[in-house]
mmCIF file with all atom_site columns, C-alpha atoms in Angstrom:
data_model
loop_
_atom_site.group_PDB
_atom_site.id
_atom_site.type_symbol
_atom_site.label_atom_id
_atom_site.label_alt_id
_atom_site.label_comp_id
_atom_site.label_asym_id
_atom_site.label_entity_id
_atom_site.label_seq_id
_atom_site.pdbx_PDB_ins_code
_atom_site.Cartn_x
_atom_site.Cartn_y
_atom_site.Cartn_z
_atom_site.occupancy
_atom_site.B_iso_or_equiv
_atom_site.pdbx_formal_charge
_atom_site.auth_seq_id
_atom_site.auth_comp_id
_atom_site.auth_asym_id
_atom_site.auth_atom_id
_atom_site.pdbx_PDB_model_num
ATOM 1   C CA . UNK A 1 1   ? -16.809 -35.072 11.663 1.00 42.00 ? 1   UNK A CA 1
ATOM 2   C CA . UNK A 1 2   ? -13.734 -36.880 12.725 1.00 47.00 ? 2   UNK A CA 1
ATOM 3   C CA . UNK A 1 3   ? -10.943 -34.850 13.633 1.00 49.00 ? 3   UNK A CA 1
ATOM 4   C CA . UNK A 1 4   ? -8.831  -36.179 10.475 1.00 60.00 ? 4   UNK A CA 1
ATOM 5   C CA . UNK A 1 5   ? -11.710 -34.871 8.189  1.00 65.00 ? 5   UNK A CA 1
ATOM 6   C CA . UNK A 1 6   ? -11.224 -32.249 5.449  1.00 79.00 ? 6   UNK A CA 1
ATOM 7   C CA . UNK A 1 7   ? -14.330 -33.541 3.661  1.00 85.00 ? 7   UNK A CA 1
ATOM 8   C CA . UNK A 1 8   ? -17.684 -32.308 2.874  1.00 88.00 ? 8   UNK A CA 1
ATOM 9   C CA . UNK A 1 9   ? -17.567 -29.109 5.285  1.00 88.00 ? 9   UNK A CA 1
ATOM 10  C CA . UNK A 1 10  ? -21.145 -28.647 3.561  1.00 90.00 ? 10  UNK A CA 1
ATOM 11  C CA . UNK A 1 11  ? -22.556 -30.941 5.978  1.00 88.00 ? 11  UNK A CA 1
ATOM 12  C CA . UNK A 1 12  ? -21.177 -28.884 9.087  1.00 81.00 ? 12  UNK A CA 1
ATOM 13  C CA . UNK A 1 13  ? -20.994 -25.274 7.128  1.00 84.00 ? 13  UNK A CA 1
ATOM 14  C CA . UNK A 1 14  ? -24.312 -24.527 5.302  1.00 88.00 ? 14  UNK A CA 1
ATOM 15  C CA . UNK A 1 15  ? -22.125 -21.503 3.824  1.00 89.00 ? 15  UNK A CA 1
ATOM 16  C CA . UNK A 1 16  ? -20.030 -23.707 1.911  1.00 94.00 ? 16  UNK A CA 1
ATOM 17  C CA . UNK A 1 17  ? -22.243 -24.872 -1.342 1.00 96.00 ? 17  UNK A CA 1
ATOM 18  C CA . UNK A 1 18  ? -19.638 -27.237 -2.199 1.00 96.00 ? 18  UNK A CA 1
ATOM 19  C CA . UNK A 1 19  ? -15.821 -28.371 -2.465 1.00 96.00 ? 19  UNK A CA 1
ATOM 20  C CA . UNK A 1 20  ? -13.123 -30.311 -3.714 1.00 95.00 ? 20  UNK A CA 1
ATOM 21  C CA . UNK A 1 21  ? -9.980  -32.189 -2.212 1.00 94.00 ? 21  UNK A CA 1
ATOM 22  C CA . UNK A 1 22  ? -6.813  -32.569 -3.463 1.00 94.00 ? 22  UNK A CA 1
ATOM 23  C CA . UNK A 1 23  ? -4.391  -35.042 -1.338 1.00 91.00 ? 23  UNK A CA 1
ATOM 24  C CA . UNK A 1 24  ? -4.669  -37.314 1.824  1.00 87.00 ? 24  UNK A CA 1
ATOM 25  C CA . UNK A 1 25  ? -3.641  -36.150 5.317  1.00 88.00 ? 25  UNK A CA 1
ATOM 26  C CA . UNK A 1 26  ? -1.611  -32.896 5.774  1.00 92.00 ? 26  UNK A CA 1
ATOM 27  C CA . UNK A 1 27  ? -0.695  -31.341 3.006  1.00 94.00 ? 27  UNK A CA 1
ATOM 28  C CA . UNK A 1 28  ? -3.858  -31.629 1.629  1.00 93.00 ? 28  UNK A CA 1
ATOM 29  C CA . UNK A 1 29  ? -6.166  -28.692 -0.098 1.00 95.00 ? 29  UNK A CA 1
ATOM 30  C CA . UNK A 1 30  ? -9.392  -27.776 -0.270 1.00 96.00 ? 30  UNK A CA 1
ATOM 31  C CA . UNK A 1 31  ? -11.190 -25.822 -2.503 1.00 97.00 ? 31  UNK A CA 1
ATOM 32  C CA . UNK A 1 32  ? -15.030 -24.248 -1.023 1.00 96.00 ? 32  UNK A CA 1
ATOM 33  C CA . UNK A 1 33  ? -17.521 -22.402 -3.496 1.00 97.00 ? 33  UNK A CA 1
ATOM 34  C CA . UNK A 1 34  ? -18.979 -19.942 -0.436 1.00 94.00 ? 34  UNK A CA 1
ATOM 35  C CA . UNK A 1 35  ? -22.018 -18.082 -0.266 1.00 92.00 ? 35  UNK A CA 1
ATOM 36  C CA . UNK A 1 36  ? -22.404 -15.722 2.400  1.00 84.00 ? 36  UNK A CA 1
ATOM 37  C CA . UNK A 1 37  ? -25.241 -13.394 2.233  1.00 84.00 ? 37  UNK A CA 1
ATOM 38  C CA . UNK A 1 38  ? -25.673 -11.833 -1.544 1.00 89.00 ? 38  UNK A CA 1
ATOM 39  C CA . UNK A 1 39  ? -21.817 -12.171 -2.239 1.00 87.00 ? 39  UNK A CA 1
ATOM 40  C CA . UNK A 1 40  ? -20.624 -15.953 -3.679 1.00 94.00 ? 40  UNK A CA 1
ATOM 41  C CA . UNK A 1 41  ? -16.853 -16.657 -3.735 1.00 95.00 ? 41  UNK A CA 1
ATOM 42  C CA . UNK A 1 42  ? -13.970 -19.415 -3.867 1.00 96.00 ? 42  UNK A CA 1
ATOM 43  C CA . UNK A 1 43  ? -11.992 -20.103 -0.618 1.00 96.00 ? 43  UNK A CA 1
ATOM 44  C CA . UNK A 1 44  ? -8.510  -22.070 -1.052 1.00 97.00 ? 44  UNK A CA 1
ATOM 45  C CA . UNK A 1 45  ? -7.468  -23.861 1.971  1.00 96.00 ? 45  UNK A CA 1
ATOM 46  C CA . UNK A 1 46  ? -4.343  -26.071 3.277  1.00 96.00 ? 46  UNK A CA 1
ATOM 47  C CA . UNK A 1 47  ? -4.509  -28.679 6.193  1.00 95.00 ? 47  UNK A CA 1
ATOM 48  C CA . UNK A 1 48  ? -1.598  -27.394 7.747  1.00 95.00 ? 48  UNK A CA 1
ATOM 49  C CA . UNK A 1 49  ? -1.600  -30.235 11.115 1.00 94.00 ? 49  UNK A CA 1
ATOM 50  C CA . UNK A 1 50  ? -3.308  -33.123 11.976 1.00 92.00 ? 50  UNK A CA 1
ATOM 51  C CA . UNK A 1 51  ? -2.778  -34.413 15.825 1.00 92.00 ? 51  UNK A CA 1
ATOM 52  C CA . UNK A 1 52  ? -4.016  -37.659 16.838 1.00 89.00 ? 52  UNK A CA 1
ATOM 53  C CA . UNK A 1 53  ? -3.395  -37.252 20.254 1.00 92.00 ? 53  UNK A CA 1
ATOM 54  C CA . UNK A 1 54  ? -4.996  -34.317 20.612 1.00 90.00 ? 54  UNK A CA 1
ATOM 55  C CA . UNK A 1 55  ? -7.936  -34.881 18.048 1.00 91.00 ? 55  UNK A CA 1
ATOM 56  C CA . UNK A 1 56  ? -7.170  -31.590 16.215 1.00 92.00 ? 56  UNK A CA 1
ATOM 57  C CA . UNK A 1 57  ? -6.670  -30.086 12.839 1.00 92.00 ? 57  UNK A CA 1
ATOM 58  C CA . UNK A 1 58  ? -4.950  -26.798 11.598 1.00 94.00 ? 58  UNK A CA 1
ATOM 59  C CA . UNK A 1 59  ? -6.795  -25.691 8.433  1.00 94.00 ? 59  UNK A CA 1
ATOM 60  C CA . UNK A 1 60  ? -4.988  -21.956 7.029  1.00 94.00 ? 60  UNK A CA 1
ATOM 61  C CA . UNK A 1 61  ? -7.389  -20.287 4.259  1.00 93.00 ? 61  UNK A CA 1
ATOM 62  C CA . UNK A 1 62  ? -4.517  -19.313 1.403  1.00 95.00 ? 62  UNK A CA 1
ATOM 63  C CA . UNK A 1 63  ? -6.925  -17.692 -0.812 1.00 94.00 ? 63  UNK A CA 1
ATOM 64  C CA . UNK A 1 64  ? -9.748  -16.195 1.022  1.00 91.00 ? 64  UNK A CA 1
ATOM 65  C CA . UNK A 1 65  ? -11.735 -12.771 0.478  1.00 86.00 ? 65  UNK A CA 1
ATOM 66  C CA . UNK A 1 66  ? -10.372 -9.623  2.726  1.00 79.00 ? 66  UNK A CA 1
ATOM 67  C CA . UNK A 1 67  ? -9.668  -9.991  6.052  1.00 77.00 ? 67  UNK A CA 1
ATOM 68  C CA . UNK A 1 68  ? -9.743  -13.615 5.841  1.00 81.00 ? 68  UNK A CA 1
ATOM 69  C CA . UNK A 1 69  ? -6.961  -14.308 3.486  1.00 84.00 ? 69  UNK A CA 1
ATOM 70  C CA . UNK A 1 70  ? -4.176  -16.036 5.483  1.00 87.00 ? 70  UNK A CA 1
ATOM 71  C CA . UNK A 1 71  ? -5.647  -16.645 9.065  1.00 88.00 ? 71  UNK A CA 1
ATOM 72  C CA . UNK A 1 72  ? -5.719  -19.873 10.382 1.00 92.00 ? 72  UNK A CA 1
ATOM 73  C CA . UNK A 1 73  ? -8.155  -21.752 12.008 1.00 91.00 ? 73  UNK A CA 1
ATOM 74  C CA . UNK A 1 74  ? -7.515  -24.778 14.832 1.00 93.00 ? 74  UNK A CA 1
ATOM 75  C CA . UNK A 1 75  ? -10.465 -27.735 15.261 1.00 89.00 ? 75  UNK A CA 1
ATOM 76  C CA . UNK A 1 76  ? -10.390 -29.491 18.183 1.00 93.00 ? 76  UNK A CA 1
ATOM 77  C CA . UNK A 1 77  ? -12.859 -32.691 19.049 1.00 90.00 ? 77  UNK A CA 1
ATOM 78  C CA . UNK A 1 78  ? -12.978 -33.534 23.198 1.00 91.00 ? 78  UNK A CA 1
ATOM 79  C CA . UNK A 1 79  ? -15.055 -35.616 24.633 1.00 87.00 ? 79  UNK A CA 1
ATOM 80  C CA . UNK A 1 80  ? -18.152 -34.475 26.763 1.00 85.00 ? 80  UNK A CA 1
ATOM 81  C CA . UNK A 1 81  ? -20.484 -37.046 28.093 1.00 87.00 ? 81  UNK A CA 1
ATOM 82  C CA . UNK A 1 82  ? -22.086 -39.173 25.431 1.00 90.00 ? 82  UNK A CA 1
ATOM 83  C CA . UNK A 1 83  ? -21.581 -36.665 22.858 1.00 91.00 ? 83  UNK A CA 1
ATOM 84  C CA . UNK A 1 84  ? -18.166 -34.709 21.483 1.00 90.00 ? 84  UNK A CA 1
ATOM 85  C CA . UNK A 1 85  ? -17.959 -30.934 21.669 1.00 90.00 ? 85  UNK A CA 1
ATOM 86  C CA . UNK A 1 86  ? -16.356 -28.858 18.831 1.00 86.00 ? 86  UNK A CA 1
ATOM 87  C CA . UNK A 1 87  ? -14.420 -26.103 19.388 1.00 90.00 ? 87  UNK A CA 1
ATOM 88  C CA . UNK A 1 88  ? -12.830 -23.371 16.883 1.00 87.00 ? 88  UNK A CA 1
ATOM 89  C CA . UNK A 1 89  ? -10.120 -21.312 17.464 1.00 90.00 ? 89  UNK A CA 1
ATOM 90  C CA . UNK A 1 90  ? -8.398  -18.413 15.155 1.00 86.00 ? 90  UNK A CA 1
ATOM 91  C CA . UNK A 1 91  ? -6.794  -15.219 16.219 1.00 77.00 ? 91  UNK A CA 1
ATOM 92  C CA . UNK A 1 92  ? -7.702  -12.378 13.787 1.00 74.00 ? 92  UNK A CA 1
ATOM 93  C CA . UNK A 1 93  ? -7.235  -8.417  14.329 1.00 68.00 ? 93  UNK A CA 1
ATOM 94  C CA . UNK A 1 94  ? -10.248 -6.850  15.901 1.00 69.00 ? 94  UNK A CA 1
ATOM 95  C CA . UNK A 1 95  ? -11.973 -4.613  13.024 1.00 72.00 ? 95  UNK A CA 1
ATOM 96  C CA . UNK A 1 96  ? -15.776 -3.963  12.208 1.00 77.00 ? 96  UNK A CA 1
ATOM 97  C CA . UNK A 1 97  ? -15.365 -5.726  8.783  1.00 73.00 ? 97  UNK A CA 1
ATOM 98  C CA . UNK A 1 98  ? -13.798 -9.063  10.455 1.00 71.00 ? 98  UNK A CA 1
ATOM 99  C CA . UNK A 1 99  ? -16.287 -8.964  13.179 1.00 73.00 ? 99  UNK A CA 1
ATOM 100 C CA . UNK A 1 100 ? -19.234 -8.304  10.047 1.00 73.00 ? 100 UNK A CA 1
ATOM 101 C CA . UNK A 1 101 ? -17.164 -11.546 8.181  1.00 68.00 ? 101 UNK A CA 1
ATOM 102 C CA . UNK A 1 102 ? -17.208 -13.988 11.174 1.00 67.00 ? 102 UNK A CA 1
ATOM 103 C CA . UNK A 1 103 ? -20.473 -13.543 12.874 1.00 70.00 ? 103 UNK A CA 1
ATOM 104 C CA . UNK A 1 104 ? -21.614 -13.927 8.520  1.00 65.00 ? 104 UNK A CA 1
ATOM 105 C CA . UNK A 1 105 ? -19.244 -17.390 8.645  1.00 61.00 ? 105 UNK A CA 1
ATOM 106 C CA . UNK A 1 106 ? -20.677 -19.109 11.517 1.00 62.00 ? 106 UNK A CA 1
ATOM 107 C CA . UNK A 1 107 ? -24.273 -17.758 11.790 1.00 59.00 ? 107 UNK A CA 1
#
């Protein structure tokens, strides 16, 4: 996944069964049909910031089930030997249902 990519987060999020694009470049959104355990639902999403420089992406979730609705999550590529490391960053309140949500998300 480049760090410009919004497409196909099915390849990277075995969650997401599929999605759709509308628009280029920032500005652009997404639209994921999720399935997380038993429960299937429709996550709306914005790329908010692209940086070249810094070979990250802003992606906020607009329409998202509770507590995920409005957070926003940073991607950042670096460099690490012959290979690129991925990191994800969001800040979210610190509940028993988020906690449930996230470890669900990228488990």
């Amino acid at each position: 996944m480049g760090h410009k990519s919004f497409q196909n987060p099915e390849k990277y999020l075995p969650l997401v069964q599929n999605s759709t694009i509308n628009g280029n470049g920032q500005g652009a959104t997404r639209k994921c049909k999720v399935q997380l355990g038993d429960q299937s639902f429709t996550v709306n999403e914005t790329l908010r910031a692209v940086d070249d420089s810094n070979k990250s992406l802003i992606i906020s979730l607009d329409k998202a089930p509770s507590p995920m609705q409005g957070l926003e999550f940073q991607y950042k590529i670096s460099p690490s030997d012959n290979k690129s490391d991925l990191e994800i960053s969001t800040e979210i309140a610190d509940s028993p249902e988020m906690e449930q949500m996230m470890r669900g998300y990228y488990q």
